[in-house]
Short mmCIF file of C-alpha atoms and ligand atoms in Angstrom, two decimals:
data_model
loop_
_atom_site.label_atom_id
_atom_site.label_comp_id
_atom_site.label_asym_id
_atom_site.label_seq_id
_atom_site.Cartn_x
_atom_site.Cartn_y
_atom_site.Cartn_z
CA UNK I 20 -25.07 -46.87 -44.51
CA UNK I 21 -21.14 -46.43 -43.61
CA UNK I 22 -19.78 -48.82 -40.97
CA UNK I 23 -17.31 -48.00 -38.41
CA UNK I 24 -15.66 -50.59 -36.13
CA UNK I 25 -13.76 -49.27 -33.18
CA UNK I 26 -10.56 -51.65 -32.72
CA UNK I 27 -7.93 -49.06 -31.43
CA UNK I 28 -7.83 -50.25 -27.83
CA UNK I 29 -5.20 -52.29 -26.21
CA UNK I 30 -7.07 -54.63 -24.00
CA UNK I 31 -4.78 -54.63 -20.99
CA UNK I 32 -6.88 -56.90 -19.02
CA UNK I 33 -6.12 -59.97 -21.79
CA UNK I 34 -2.80 -59.93 -20.34
CA UNK I 35 -1.40 -60.84 -23.95
CA UNK I 36 1.12 -59.35 -26.35
CA UNK I 37 -1.66 -59.76 -29.17
CA UNK I 38 -4.20 -56.99 -29.64
CA UNK I 39 -7.24 -57.48 -28.30
CA UNK I 40 -9.43 -57.88 -31.26
CA UNK I 41 -7.15 -60.59 -32.50
CA UNK I 42 -7.98 -63.08 -29.94
CA UNK I 43 -9.85 -65.59 -31.51
CA UNK I 44 -13.43 -66.75 -30.90
CA UNK I 45 -14.49 -70.10 -32.42
CA UNK I 46 -11.11 -70.16 -34.43
CA UNK I 47 -11.16 -66.73 -35.77
CA UNK I 48 -10.18 -63.41 -34.75
CA UNK I 49 -13.15 -61.47 -32.66
CA UNK I 50 -12.83 -58.63 -35.09
CA UNK I 51 -13.12 -61.12 -38.09
CA UNK I 52 -16.65 -61.82 -36.76
CA UNK I 53 -17.71 -58.23 -36.70
CA UNK I 54 -16.47 -57.61 -39.93
CA UNK I 55 -18.49 -60.59 -41.40
CA UNK I 56 -21.60 -59.26 -39.71
CA UNK I 57 -21.06 -55.68 -41.05
CA UNK I 58 -20.60 -57.01 -44.53
CA UNK I 59 -24.17 -59.05 -44.39
CA UNK I 60 -25.43 -54.95 -44.33
CA UNK I 61 -23.53 -54.46 -47.34
CA UNK I 62 -22.18 -50.95 -46.14
CA UNK I 63 -21.13 -48.29 -48.35
CA UNK I 64 -18.25 -47.70 -46.42
CA UNK I 65 -16.56 -50.39 -44.13
CA UNK I 66 -13.92 -48.65 -41.74
CA UNK I 67 -11.79 -50.21 -38.84
CA UNK I 68 -10.25 -47.62 -36.33
CA UNK I 69 -6.78 -49.02 -35.50
CA UNK I 70 -4.54 -48.08 -32.90
CA UNK I 71 -2.59 -50.79 -30.70
CA UNK I 72 -1.13 -53.51 -32.64
CA UNK I 73 -2.49 -51.63 -35.71
CA UNK I 74 -0.14 -53.41 -38.28
CA UNK I 75 -1.05 -56.58 -36.86
CA UNK I 76 -4.91 -56.03 -37.16
CA UNK I 77 -4.45 -54.57 -40.77
CA UNK I 78 -2.47 -57.66 -41.75
CA UNK I 79 -4.74 -60.20 -39.96
CA UNK I 80 -8.39 -58.93 -41.48
CA UNK I 81 -6.96 -56.79 -44.48
CA UNK I 82 -9.55 -57.08 -47.54
CA UNK I 83 -10.43 -54.83 -50.53
CA UNK I 84 -13.64 -53.85 -49.27
CA UNK I 85 -11.99 -52.83 -45.50
CA UNK I 86 -10.55 -49.42 -45.12
CA UNK I 87 -8.42 -48.22 -42.02
CA UNK I 88 -8.49 -45.29 -40.03
CA UNK I 89 -5.56 -44.70 -37.40
CA UNK I 90 -6.11 -43.54 -34.09
CA UNK I 91 -2.71 -43.23 -32.43
CA UNK I 92 -3.92 -42.02 -29.08
CA UNK I 93 -6.91 -43.68 -27.15
CA UNK I 94 -8.61 -40.43 -26.45
CA UNK I 95 -11.96 -41.91 -26.43
CA UNK I 96 -14.90 -43.39 -28.25
CA UNK I 97 -15.85 -39.92 -29.90
CA UNK I 98 -12.38 -39.27 -30.95
CA UNK I 99 -12.16 -42.78 -32.43
CA UNK I 100 -15.13 -42.20 -34.62
CA UNK I 101 -13.58 -38.77 -35.62
CA UNK I 102 -10.78 -40.56 -37.15
CA UNK I 103 -13.01 -42.65 -39.66
CA UNK I 104 -14.77 -39.44 -40.77
CA UNK I 105 -12.83 -38.38 -43.81
CA UNK I 106 -13.40 -42.10 -45.38
CA UNK I 107 -17.19 -41.98 -44.69
CA UNK I 108 -19.67 -41.12 -47.38
CA UNK I 109 -21.72 -38.34 -45.75
CA UNK I 110 -25.04 -38.98 -47.96
CA UNK I 111 -25.68 -42.00 -45.60
CA UNK I 112 -26.13 -42.50 -42.00
CA UNK I 113 -22.98 -44.18 -40.09
CA UNK I 114 -23.20 -47.26 -37.68
CA UNK I 115 -20.99 -47.65 -35.19
CA UNK I 116 -19.54 -51.17 -33.88
CA UNK I 117 -17.02 -52.49 -31.78
CA UNK I 118 -14.02 -54.79 -32.65
CA UNK I 119 -14.36 -56.73 -29.23
CA UNK I 120 -18.25 -57.22 -29.51
CA UNK I 121 -18.16 -60.22 -31.76
CA UNK I 122 -21.83 -61.88 -31.58
CA UNK I 123 -24.12 -58.85 -32.45
CA UNK I 124 -26.57 -60.30 -34.93
CA UNK I 125 -27.55 -58.58 -38.33
CA UNK I 126 -31.00 -58.87 -37.31
CA UNK I 127 -30.59 -56.49 -34.43
CA UNK I 128 -28.57 -54.36 -36.29
CA UNK I 129 -31.16 -53.79 -39.18
CA UNK I 130 -33.75 -52.99 -36.47
CA UNK I 131 -31.72 -50.10 -35.00
CA UNK I 132 -31.02 -48.96 -38.54
CA UNK I 133 -34.84 -48.99 -39.29
CA UNK I 134 -35.60 -47.30 -36.18
CA UNK I 135 -32.98 -44.62 -37.01
CA UNK I 136 -33.86 -44.08 -40.66
CA UNK I 137 -31.56 -41.70 -42.46
CA UNK I 138 -32.35 -38.74 -40.17
CA UNK I 139 -32.52 -39.67 -36.46
CA UNK I 140 -30.05 -40.82 -33.98
CA UNK I 141 -30.27 -44.49 -32.91
CA UNK I 142 -29.07 -46.12 -29.76
CA UNK I 143 -28.99 -49.81 -29.38
CA UNK I 144 -29.90 -50.38 -25.51
CA UNK I 145 -30.57 -53.15 -23.20
CA UNK I 146 -31.63 -53.64 -19.63
CA UNK I 147 -29.63 -55.53 -17.65
CA UNK I 148 -29.70 -56.94 -13.83
CA UNK I 149 -26.26 -55.24 -13.31
CA UNK I 150 -25.45 -52.31 -14.82
CA UNK I 151 -22.33 -51.28 -13.32
CA UNK I 152 -19.52 -50.39 -15.64
CA UNK I 153 -21.81 -49.20 -18.51
CA UNK I 154 -23.31 -45.92 -19.46
CA UNK I 155 -26.65 -45.24 -18.28
CA UNK I 156 -29.67 -44.16 -20.61
CA UNK I 157 -31.39 -41.09 -18.86
CA UNK I 158 -34.95 -40.50 -20.14
CA UNK I 159 -37.34 -37.75 -19.53
CA UNK I 160 -40.55 -38.08 -17.97
CA UNK I 161 -42.22 -38.60 -21.07
CA UNK I 162 -39.55 -41.72 -21.78
CA UNK I 163 -37.45 -39.53 -24.24
CA UNK I 164 -33.68 -40.01 -24.27
CA UNK I 165 -31.84 -37.18 -22.68
CA UNK I 166 -28.28 -38.18 -22.36
CA UNK I 167 -26.07 -40.97 -21.83
CA UNK I 168 -23.81 -40.82 -18.73
CA UNK I 169 -21.10 -42.95 -17.97
CA UNK I 170 -20.64 -45.14 -14.71
CA UNK I 171 -17.74 -42.85 -13.61
CA UNK I 172 -19.60 -39.58 -14.19
CA UNK I 173 -23.23 -40.67 -12.84
CA UNK I 174 -24.98 -39.55 -9.74
CA UNK I 175 -26.14 -42.20 -7.30
CA UNK I 176 -29.76 -41.98 -8.86
CA UNK I 177 -28.48 -42.32 -12.25
CA UNK I 178 -26.32 -45.33 -11.32
CA UNK I 179 -29.71 -47.29 -10.35
CA UNK I 180 -30.73 -46.92 -14.09
CA UNK I 181 -30.96 -50.56 -15.23
CA UNK I 182 -30.95 -49.44 -19.22
CA UNK I 183 -27.47 -49.26 -20.54
CA UNK I 184 -26.04 -47.89 -23.42
CA UNK I 185 -24.34 -51.00 -25.53
CA UNK I 186 -21.96 -48.64 -27.61
CA UNK I 187 -23.74 -49.34 -30.80
CA UNK I 188 -25.15 -46.17 -32.26
CA UNK I 189 -26.29 -44.86 -35.94
CA UNK I 190 -26.06 -41.51 -36.83
CA UNK I 191 -26.31 -39.12 -39.41
CA UNK I 192 -23.26 -38.61 -41.20
CA UNK I 193 -23.26 -35.22 -42.36
CA UNK I 194 -23.96 -33.53 -38.82
CA UNK I 195 -21.46 -35.85 -37.19
CA UNK I 196 -18.83 -33.94 -38.00
CA UNK I 197 -19.45 -30.88 -35.94
CA UNK I 198 -20.94 -32.63 -33.32
CA UNK I 199 -17.85 -34.79 -32.79
CA UNK I 200 -15.71 -31.88 -32.92
CA UNK I 201 -17.88 -30.09 -30.22
CA UNK I 202 -17.02 -32.78 -27.90
CA UNK I 203 -15.18 -31.91 -24.80
CA UNK I 204 -13.11 -34.03 -22.38
CA UNK I 205 -14.11 -32.55 -19.34
CA UNK I 206 -15.23 -35.62 -17.64
CA UNK I 207 -14.00 -38.37 -14.86
CA UNK I 208 -11.87 -40.48 -17.79
CA UNK I 209 -10.70 -37.13 -19.43
CA UNK I 210 -12.00 -38.74 -22.59
CA UNK I 211 -13.91 -37.39 -25.88
CA UNK I 212 -16.85 -39.64 -25.40
CA UNK I 213 -19.36 -40.56 -28.24
CA UNK I 214 -22.19 -41.05 -25.55
CA UNK I 215 -22.08 -36.99 -25.36
CA UNK I 216 -23.12 -36.85 -29.07
CA UNK I 217 -26.83 -37.66 -27.88
CA UNK I 218 -26.96 -34.45 -26.25
CA UNK I 219 -25.52 -32.54 -29.59
CA UNK I 220 -28.28 -34.16 -31.70
CA UNK I 221 -31.01 -33.16 -29.16
CA UNK I 222 -29.78 -29.77 -28.97
CA UNK I 223 -29.82 -29.66 -32.93
CA UNK I 224 -33.13 -31.05 -32.88
CA UNK I 225 -32.48 -34.66 -34.10
CA UNK I 226 -34.91 -37.30 -32.58
CA UNK I 227 -32.94 -39.67 -30.45
CA UNK I 228 -34.54 -43.44 -30.89
CA UNK I 229 -33.43 -46.67 -29.08
CA UNK I 230 -33.95 -50.35 -30.26
CA UNK I 231 -32.85 -53.48 -28.29
CA UNK I 232 -31.39 -56.74 -29.34
CA UNK I 233 -33.39 -60.05 -28.93
CA UNK I 234 -30.80 -61.50 -26.56
CA UNK I 235 -28.19 -59.50 -24.30
CA UNK I 236 -25.36 -61.88 -25.27
CA UNK I 237 -25.57 -59.97 -28.62
CA UNK I 238 -23.99 -56.96 -27.06
CA UNK I 239 -21.30 -58.40 -24.69
CA UNK I 240 -17.87 -57.26 -25.06
CA UNK I 241 -14.57 -58.97 -24.40
CA UNK I 242 -12.32 -57.16 -22.11
CA UNK I 243 -10.59 -60.28 -20.26
CA UNK I 244 -10.13 -64.17 -20.96
CA UNK I 245 -12.98 -64.76 -18.61
CA UNK I 246 -15.33 -62.81 -20.82
CA UNK I 247 -13.73 -64.27 -23.98
CA UNK I 248 -14.15 -67.97 -22.62
CA UNK I 249 -17.94 -66.96 -21.89
CA UNK I 250 -18.88 -65.67 -25.30
CA UNK I 251 -17.21 -68.84 -26.76
CA UNK I 252 -19.69 -70.74 -24.82
CA UNK I 253 -22.47 -68.58 -25.91
CA UNK I 254 -21.30 -68.68 -29.46
CA UNK I 255 -20.94 -72.86 -29.50
CA UNK I 256 -24.14 -73.06 -27.74
CA UNK I 257 -25.95 -71.42 -30.45
CA UNK I 258 -24.25 -73.35 -33.13
CA UNK I 259 -25.16 -76.53 -31.43
CA UNK I 260 -28.49 -75.30 -31.09
CA UNK I 261 -28.62 -74.35 -35.06
CA UNK I 262 -27.46 -78.23 -35.51
CA UNK I 263 -30.27 -79.29 -33.46
CA UNK I 264 -32.70 -77.54 -35.23
CA UNK I 265 -31.61 -78.54 -38.63
CA UNK I 266 -32.11 -82.29 -37.63
CA UNK I 267 -28.49 -83.26 -36.39
CA UNK I 268 -28.27 -85.80 -33.65
CA UNK I 269 -25.78 -84.28 -30.80
CA UNK I 270 -24.82 -86.63 -28.02
CA UNK I 271 -24.37 -83.51 -26.00
CA UNK I 272 -24.80 -80.10 -27.18
CA UNK I 273 -22.47 -78.53 -24.39
CA UNK I 274 -19.49 -80.85 -25.96
CA UNK I 275 -19.10 -79.93 -29.24
CA UNK I 276 -16.68 -77.04 -30.82
CA UNK I 277 -17.17 -75.65 -34.53
CA UNK I 278 -14.61 -73.40 -35.38
CA UNK I 279 -15.59 -72.57 -38.95
CA UNK I 280 -18.38 -74.19 -40.86
CA UNK I 281 -20.31 -77.07 -40.74
CA UNK I 282 -22.82 -78.33 -43.04
CA UNK I 283 -25.10 -81.52 -42.34
CA UNK I 284 -26.75 -83.46 -44.50
CA UNK I 285 -30.07 -85.60 -43.01
CA UNK I 286 -29.60 -88.00 -40.05
CA UNK I 287 -25.98 -87.01 -39.07
CA UNK I 288 -25.23 -87.82 -35.67
CA UNK I 289 -22.23 -86.49 -33.83
CA UNK I 290 -20.77 -87.94 -30.43
CA UNK I 291 -19.22 -85.80 -27.85
CA UNK I 292 -16.35 -83.95 -27.51
CA UNK I 293 -15.83 -83.23 -31.34
CA UNK I 294 -13.87 -80.46 -32.89
CA UNK I 295 -14.62 -79.15 -36.47
CA UNK I 296 -12.42 -76.61 -37.99
CA UNK I 297 -12.47 -74.61 -41.30
CA UNK I 298 -15.13 -75.85 -43.71
CA UNK I 299 -16.66 -79.36 -42.95
CA UNK I 300 -19.35 -81.07 -45.09
CA UNK I 301 -20.88 -84.30 -43.70
CA UNK I 302 -23.21 -85.70 -45.94
CA UNK I 303 -26.48 -87.79 -45.16
CA UNK I 304 -26.25 -90.46 -42.75
CA UNK I 305 -22.62 -89.81 -41.31
CA UNK I 306 -21.86 -90.54 -37.71
CA UNK I 307 -19.08 -89.21 -36.03
CA UNK I 308 -17.44 -90.92 -33.01
CA UNK I 309 -16.55 -89.44 -29.77
CA UNK I 310 -13.51 -87.03 -29.38
CA UNK I 311 -12.82 -86.65 -33.42
CA UNK I 312 -10.83 -83.72 -34.65
CA UNK I 313 -11.90 -82.90 -38.20
CA UNK I 314 -10.82 -79.70 -40.37
CA UNK I 315 -11.39 -79.09 -44.02
CA UNK I 316 -12.95 -82.11 -45.03
CA UNK I 317 -15.94 -83.70 -47.09
CA UNK I 318 -17.47 -86.92 -45.76
CA UNK I 319 -19.46 -89.11 -47.86
CA UNK I 320 -23.19 -90.38 -47.39
CA UNK I 321 -23.29 -93.06 -44.75
CA UNK I 322 -19.65 -93.09 -43.66
CA UNK I 323 -18.74 -94.09 -40.10
CA UNK I 324 -15.90 -92.02 -38.15
CA UNK I 325 -15.18 -93.66 -34.98
CA UNK I 326 -13.64 -92.69 -32.00
CA UNK I 327 -10.28 -90.43 -31.78
CA UNK I 328 -10.24 -89.92 -35.57
CA UNK I 329 -8.05 -86.95 -36.82
CA UNK I 330 -8.97 -85.68 -40.15
CA UNK I 331 -6.69 -82.36 -41.25
CA UNK I 332 -8.27 -82.00 -45.20
CA UNK I 333 -9.33 -85.20 -46.79
CA UNK I 334 -12.46 -86.24 -48.97
CA UNK I 335 -14.27 -89.42 -48.36
CA UNK I 336 -16.93 -91.24 -50.61
CA UNK I 337 -19.91 -93.00 -49.47
CA UNK I 338 -19.96 -95.64 -46.85
CA UNK I 339 -16.16 -95.70 -45.72
CA UNK I 340 -15.38 -96.70 -42.22
CA UNK I 341 -12.71 -94.55 -40.67
CA UNK I 342 -10.84 -95.22 -37.18
CA UNK I 343 -10.92 -95.42 -34.43
CA UNK I 344 -7.66 -93.67 -34.10
CA UNK I 345 -7.15 -93.07 -37.99
CA UNK I 346 -5.66 -89.84 -39.36
CA UNK I 347 -6.10 -88.37 -42.59
CA UNK I 348 -3.99 -85.64 -43.96
CA UNK I 349 -4.35 -83.14 -46.57
CA UNK I 350 -5.10 -84.64 -50.01
CA UNK I 351 -6.50 -87.94 -48.52
CA UNK I 352 -9.05 -89.09 -51.21
CA UNK I 353 -11.01 -92.45 -49.91
CA UNK I 354 -13.24 -94.11 -52.52
CA UNK I 355 -16.57 -95.31 -51.49
CA UNK I 356 -16.79 -98.27 -49.11
CA UNK I 357 -12.86 -97.94 -48.42
CA UNK I 358 -11.72 -98.77 -44.86
CA UNK I 359 -8.82 -96.69 -42.90
CA UNK I 360 -8.24 -98.38 -39.42
CA UNK I 361 -6.54 -97.60 -36.21
CA UNK I 362 -3.16 -95.98 -36.52
CA UNK I 363 -3.31 -95.88 -40.09
CA UNK I 364 -2.08 -92.48 -41.73
CA UNK I 365 -3.02 -91.21 -44.89
CA UNK I 366 -1.82 -88.35 -46.86
CA UNK I 367 -1.71 -87.10 -50.23
CA UNK I 368 -3.25 -90.50 -51.51
CA UNK I 369 -6.14 -91.95 -53.18
CA UNK I 370 -7.46 -95.25 -51.91
CA UNK I 371 -10.09 -96.82 -54.19
CA UNK I 372 -13.43 -98.41 -54.05
CA UNK I 373 -13.31 -100.98 -50.97
CA UNK I 374 -9.78 -100.59 -50.27
CA UNK I 375 -8.79 -101.32 -46.86
CA UNK I 376 -5.87 -100.53 -44.58
CA UNK I 377 -7.07 -101.42 -41.37
CA UNK I 378 -4.15 -101.50 -39.05
CA UNK I 379 -0.77 -99.30 -38.25
CA UNK I 380 0.00 -98.11 -41.66
CA UNK I 381 1.58 -95.24 -43.57
CA UNK I 382 0.23 -94.39 -46.90
CA UNK I 383 1.57 -91.31 -48.54
CA UNK I 384 1.77 -89.90 -51.69
CA UNK I 385 0.03 -93.01 -53.36
CA UNK I 386 -2.64 -94.28 -55.55
CA UNK I 387 -4.09 -97.56 -54.36
CA UNK I 388 -6.58 -99.07 -56.57
CA UNK I 389 -10.13 -100.91 -55.97
CA UNK I 390 -10.32 -103.80 -53.49
CA UNK I 391 -6.68 -103.49 -52.36
CA UNK I 392 -6.18 -105.07 -49.14
CA UNK I 393 -3.50 -103.28 -47.03
CA UNK I 394 -1.84 -105.69 -44.53
CA UNK I 395 -0.80 -104.34 -40.98
CA UNK I 396 1.99 -102.61 -40.73
CA UNK I 397 2.59 -101.67 -44.29
CA UNK I 398 4.46 -98.43 -45.10
CA UNK I 399 5.02 -96.53 -48.26
CA UNK I 400 8.75 -95.08 -48.39
CA UNK I 401 7.87 -91.77 -50.17
CA UNK I 402 10.75 -89.79 -49.01
CA UNK I 403 14.26 -90.28 -50.18
CA UNK I 404 15.88 -87.80 -47.83
CA UNK I 405 15.45 -85.08 -50.82
CA UNK I 406 12.20 -85.87 -52.81
CA UNK I 407 8.77 -87.45 -52.45
CA UNK I 408 7.69 -90.18 -55.06
CA UNK I 409 4.70 -91.92 -55.87
CA UNK I 410 3.65 -95.55 -55.11
CA UNK I 411 1.06 -96.93 -57.35
CA UNK I 412 -0.84 -99.97 -56.08
CA UNK I 413 -3.22 -101.27 -58.99
CA UNK I 414 -6.66 -102.73 -58.55
CA UNK I 415 -7.20 -106.19 -56.32
CA UNK I 416 -3.56 -106.24 -55.00
CA UNK I 417 -3.18 -108.05 -51.88
CA UNK I 418 -0.31 -106.49 -49.73
CA UNK I 419 0.90 -108.77 -46.99
CA UNK I 420 1.92 -107.37 -43.52
CA UNK I 421 4.76 -105.61 -42.79
CA UNK I 422 5.68 -104.73 -46.53
CA UNK I 423 7.58 -101.62 -47.51
CA UNK I 424 6.74 -99.98 -50.85
CA UNK I 425 10.01 -98.07 -51.82
CA UNK I 426 8.48 -95.46 -54.11
CA UNK I 427 8.74 -94.51 -57.03
CA UNK I 428 7.19 -98.00 -57.66
CA UNK I 429 4.12 -99.54 -59.26
CA UNK I 430 2.64 -102.63 -58.33
CA UNK I 431 0.47 -104.36 -61.15
CA UNK I 432 -3.11 -105.50 -60.88
CA UNK I 433 -3.89 -108.64 -58.92
CA UNK I 434 -0.32 -108.63 -57.56
CA UNK I 435 0.20 -110.84 -54.22
CA UNK I 436 2.80 -109.31 -51.91
CA UNK I 437 4.11 -111.74 -49.12
CA UNK I 438 4.19 -110.40 -45.79
CA UNK I 439 7.45 -108.73 -45.05
CA UNK I 440 8.40 -107.86 -48.36
CA UNK I 441 10.59 -104.74 -49.21
CA UNK I 442 9.34 -104.01 -52.91
CA UNK I 443 11.86 -101.71 -54.43
CA UNK I 444 11.25 -102.58 -58.02
CA UNK I 445 8.11 -102.59 -60.04
CA UNK I 446 6.26 -105.83 -60.13
CA UNK I 447 4.16 -107.11 -63.35
CA UNK I 448 0.07 -107.96 -63.40
CA UNK I 449 -0.64 -111.04 -61.31
CA UNK I 450 2.56 -111.95 -60.15
CA UNK I 451 3.68 -113.25 -56.25
CA UNK I 452 6.24 -110.80 -54.87
CA UNK I 453 8.68 -111.50 -52.06
CA UNK I 454 12.02 -111.13 -50.75
CA UNK I 455 14.07 -114.66 -50.41
CA UNK I 456 15.27 -114.96 -46.91
CA UNK I 457 15.49 -118.38 -44.86
CA UNK I 458 14.05 -118.96 -41.86
CA UNK I 459 16.62 -120.64 -39.57
CA UNK I 460 15.70 -122.82 -36.29
CA UNK I 461 18.55 -123.91 -34.12
CA UNK I 462 18.25 -126.61 -30.99
CA UNK I 463 19.72 -126.50 -27.52
CA UNK I 464 19.62 -122.62 -27.05
CA UNK I 465 19.58 -121.44 -23.44
CA UNK I 466 17.80 -118.30 -22.94
CA UNK I 467 20.08 -115.67 -20.59
CA UNK I 468 18.69 -115.50 -17.05
CA UNK I 469 19.16 -112.50 -14.77
CA UNK I 470 22.18 -112.39 -12.74
CA UNK I 471 21.61 -112.11 -8.77
CA UNK I 472 23.15 -108.83 -7.40
C1 LIG Q 5 -18.51 -47.58 -23.48
C2 LIG Q 5 -19.37 -46.49 -23.62
C3 LIG Q 5 -20.57 -47.09 -22.70
C4 LIG Q 5 -21.16 -48.20 -23.23
C5 LIG Q 5 -19.75 -49.18 -23.08
C6 LIG Q 5 -20.53 -50.63 -23.83
C7 LIG Q 5 -18.21 -44.41 -24.38
C8 LIG Q 5 -17.91 -43.34 -23.64
N1 LIG Q 5 -18.91 -45.00 -23.21
O1 LIG Q 5 -17.83 -47.66 -22.62
O2 LIG Q 5 -21.55 -45.91 -22.72
O3 LIG Q 5 -22.08 -48.92 -22.13
O4 LIG Q 5 -18.96 -48.76 -24.26
O5 LIG Q 5 -19.42 -51.47 -23.55
O6 LIG Q 5 -18.66 -44.70 -25.54
N2 LIG Q 5 -11.70 -47.42 -28.32
C9 LIG Q 5 -11.22 -46.86 -29.70
N3 LIG Q 5 -10.42 -45.56 -29.32
C10 LIG Q 5 -10.69 -45.02 -28.24
C11 LIG Q 5 -11.31 -45.63 -27.22
C12 LIG Q 5 -12.20 -46.84 -27.20
O7 LIG Q 5 -11.05 -47.61 -30.26
O8 LIG Q 5 -10.05 -44.20 -27.93
C13 LIG Q 5 -12.63 -48.67 -28.50
C14 LIG Q 5 -12.02 -49.98 -27.56
O9 LIG Q 5 -11.06 -50.47 -28.17
C15 LIG Q 5 -13.29 -50.77 -27.62
C16 LIG Q 5 -14.46 -49.36 -27.47
O10 LIG Q 5 -13.97 -48.38 -28.38
O11 LIG Q 5 -13.65 -51.68 -28.59
C17 LIG Q 5 -15.04 -49.06 -26.27
O12 LIG Q 5 -14.28 -48.17 -25.43
P1 LIG Q 5 -14.23 -48.79 -24.03
O13 LIG Q 5 -12.68 -47.75 -23.21
O14 LIG Q 5 -13.84 -49.97 -23.47
O15 LIG Q 5 -15.52 -48.01 -23.72
P2 LIG Q 5 -16.30 -48.44 -22.48
O16 LIG Q 5 -15.77 -47.61 -20.95
O17 LIG Q 5 -16.76 -49.54 -22.09
CA1 LIG Q 6 -15.55 -51.82 -22.99
#
C-alpha cells in the first residue's frame, strides 16, 4: 500500500514556534513515531504532506524512504491528501495517517487494511463517551456507513452519535483522484473534507467498511500541550507494562521514563524516577537505584548502579559498582568489578578489571589498569588549554589521595604515588613517587579573633 501522513497543520494551540508534529513524545518528534509505525507496514510509497514549518519538518524526519508533498495552504484534509497523489502508486490502496496521532499500533492498521482489502474504502472508527469535536459516523438502518459528518456541520441528532471518525482511512488509489477533485468546500469550515470521500465512494458503488482499534488511546491526537502530556503518560505506561511483562522489576511503573530503547536481561530491577535515553542495554541481574539518568549505555551483568548516577554514553563490564552520584561520559569503559563512586567523573577513559575510584575524581582521556586504586580527589589534567592528552596508569598502581596526573604521562606497573603528588613526568615500574615538600609546625601561633563592632 501507499501511506500518506498529513502533517501540514500549524498546531496553534501548542503555543509554540516549533511545528506541532515535531514536538517530542518519548524524546522523539510525534511525526517520527508515525513514520516508524508506517515503516513496519512496508509501504510502496511513504509520503508526508508538509506545510507549516515544512523545512524544519523535512530536516527532522528526512530519510531516503520518505517523500514530501507540499500543501502551501491548509485548505482541508481532502486537499492535503490530493497534494500527495502524484507521488503514489495507483495500483495499491492508500492509507492516510496523521502526524499528530503518534500511538496507533501497526496491528490496528493491519486490521483496517485487511477489512478494506484492495477494493473497499475503510474507516477506522471508535465509539467514545464524549464524541464532541469529532466527525460522526452516520449509518443507515441496516448499519452500513452512509457518510461522515463533521461536528460543525452535524444536526442535533447526528451530534448524539458516539461512533467517531478517527481520521485514519484506507482507499483504493486509482479512484481517489477523481473523488478528491470533486470535493466541495461549501461546509461550516470552508474546507475540502477528506471525510466527504465516503459519499463519493458509495456513489461509485464502492463498499465502505470500518474497523476499530484495540484501545482508544491509539487514535488520540495532539492539539495542545495538555494532550501531549497525556499521550506521553499513555506511552510511558505502555513501555513500563511491557518491561514488567518481560520480567523486569519496577519499583513503580508510573515513575520510569524511557525515551528510546531499553533492553533488559533477566532479573533486572529499576527503582523510581529513572530516565533512559537513546539505546540502553541492561544485562542480567543489573540493579538501578533511584533517580538515575542513563543514556546510550551498555551495563554489564550484575552491575549495581546506585542513586543519582548519570551516564551519558558508556559501557560497563560485569559486577561493576557505580554511584551514588557517579557520572560516566562518552567513551567511559569500565572493566569487570570496577568501582566508580560518588562525585567521580569518567570520560573517554578505560578502567581495568577491579580498578576503583571511589570518591571525588576526574578521570579523562585515560587508560587505568587493572586493580588500580585511585585515591580521593585525584584528577587527570588532560587539557593544556589547546589539546587533550592521555594518561596511562598501568596495572596495580596505588594513587594516593589528591594526586594530579599531568598528561601526557605514563605511570608504570605497581607504582605507588604518595598523597598530594603532582605527577608530570613518567614513572618507572614499581617506583614510589612523591613531590618533596616540607611540613612545618610552629609554636606560639595565635588565631585571629573577631573584632567587636
Ligand atoms: C478530522 C476529521 C474528523 C475526525 C478528526 C479526528 C476531516 C474533515 N475531519 O477533523 O472527522 O474526527 O480529524 O481527529 O477530515 N491537515 C493538513 N492539511 C489541512 C488540514 C489538516 O495537513 O489542510 C492535517 C492537520 O495537520 C492534522 C490533520 O490533518 O494533523 C487533521 O486535521 P484537523 O484540522 O485537525 O482535522 P479535525 O478538524 O480534527
Ligand atoms: Ca484534529
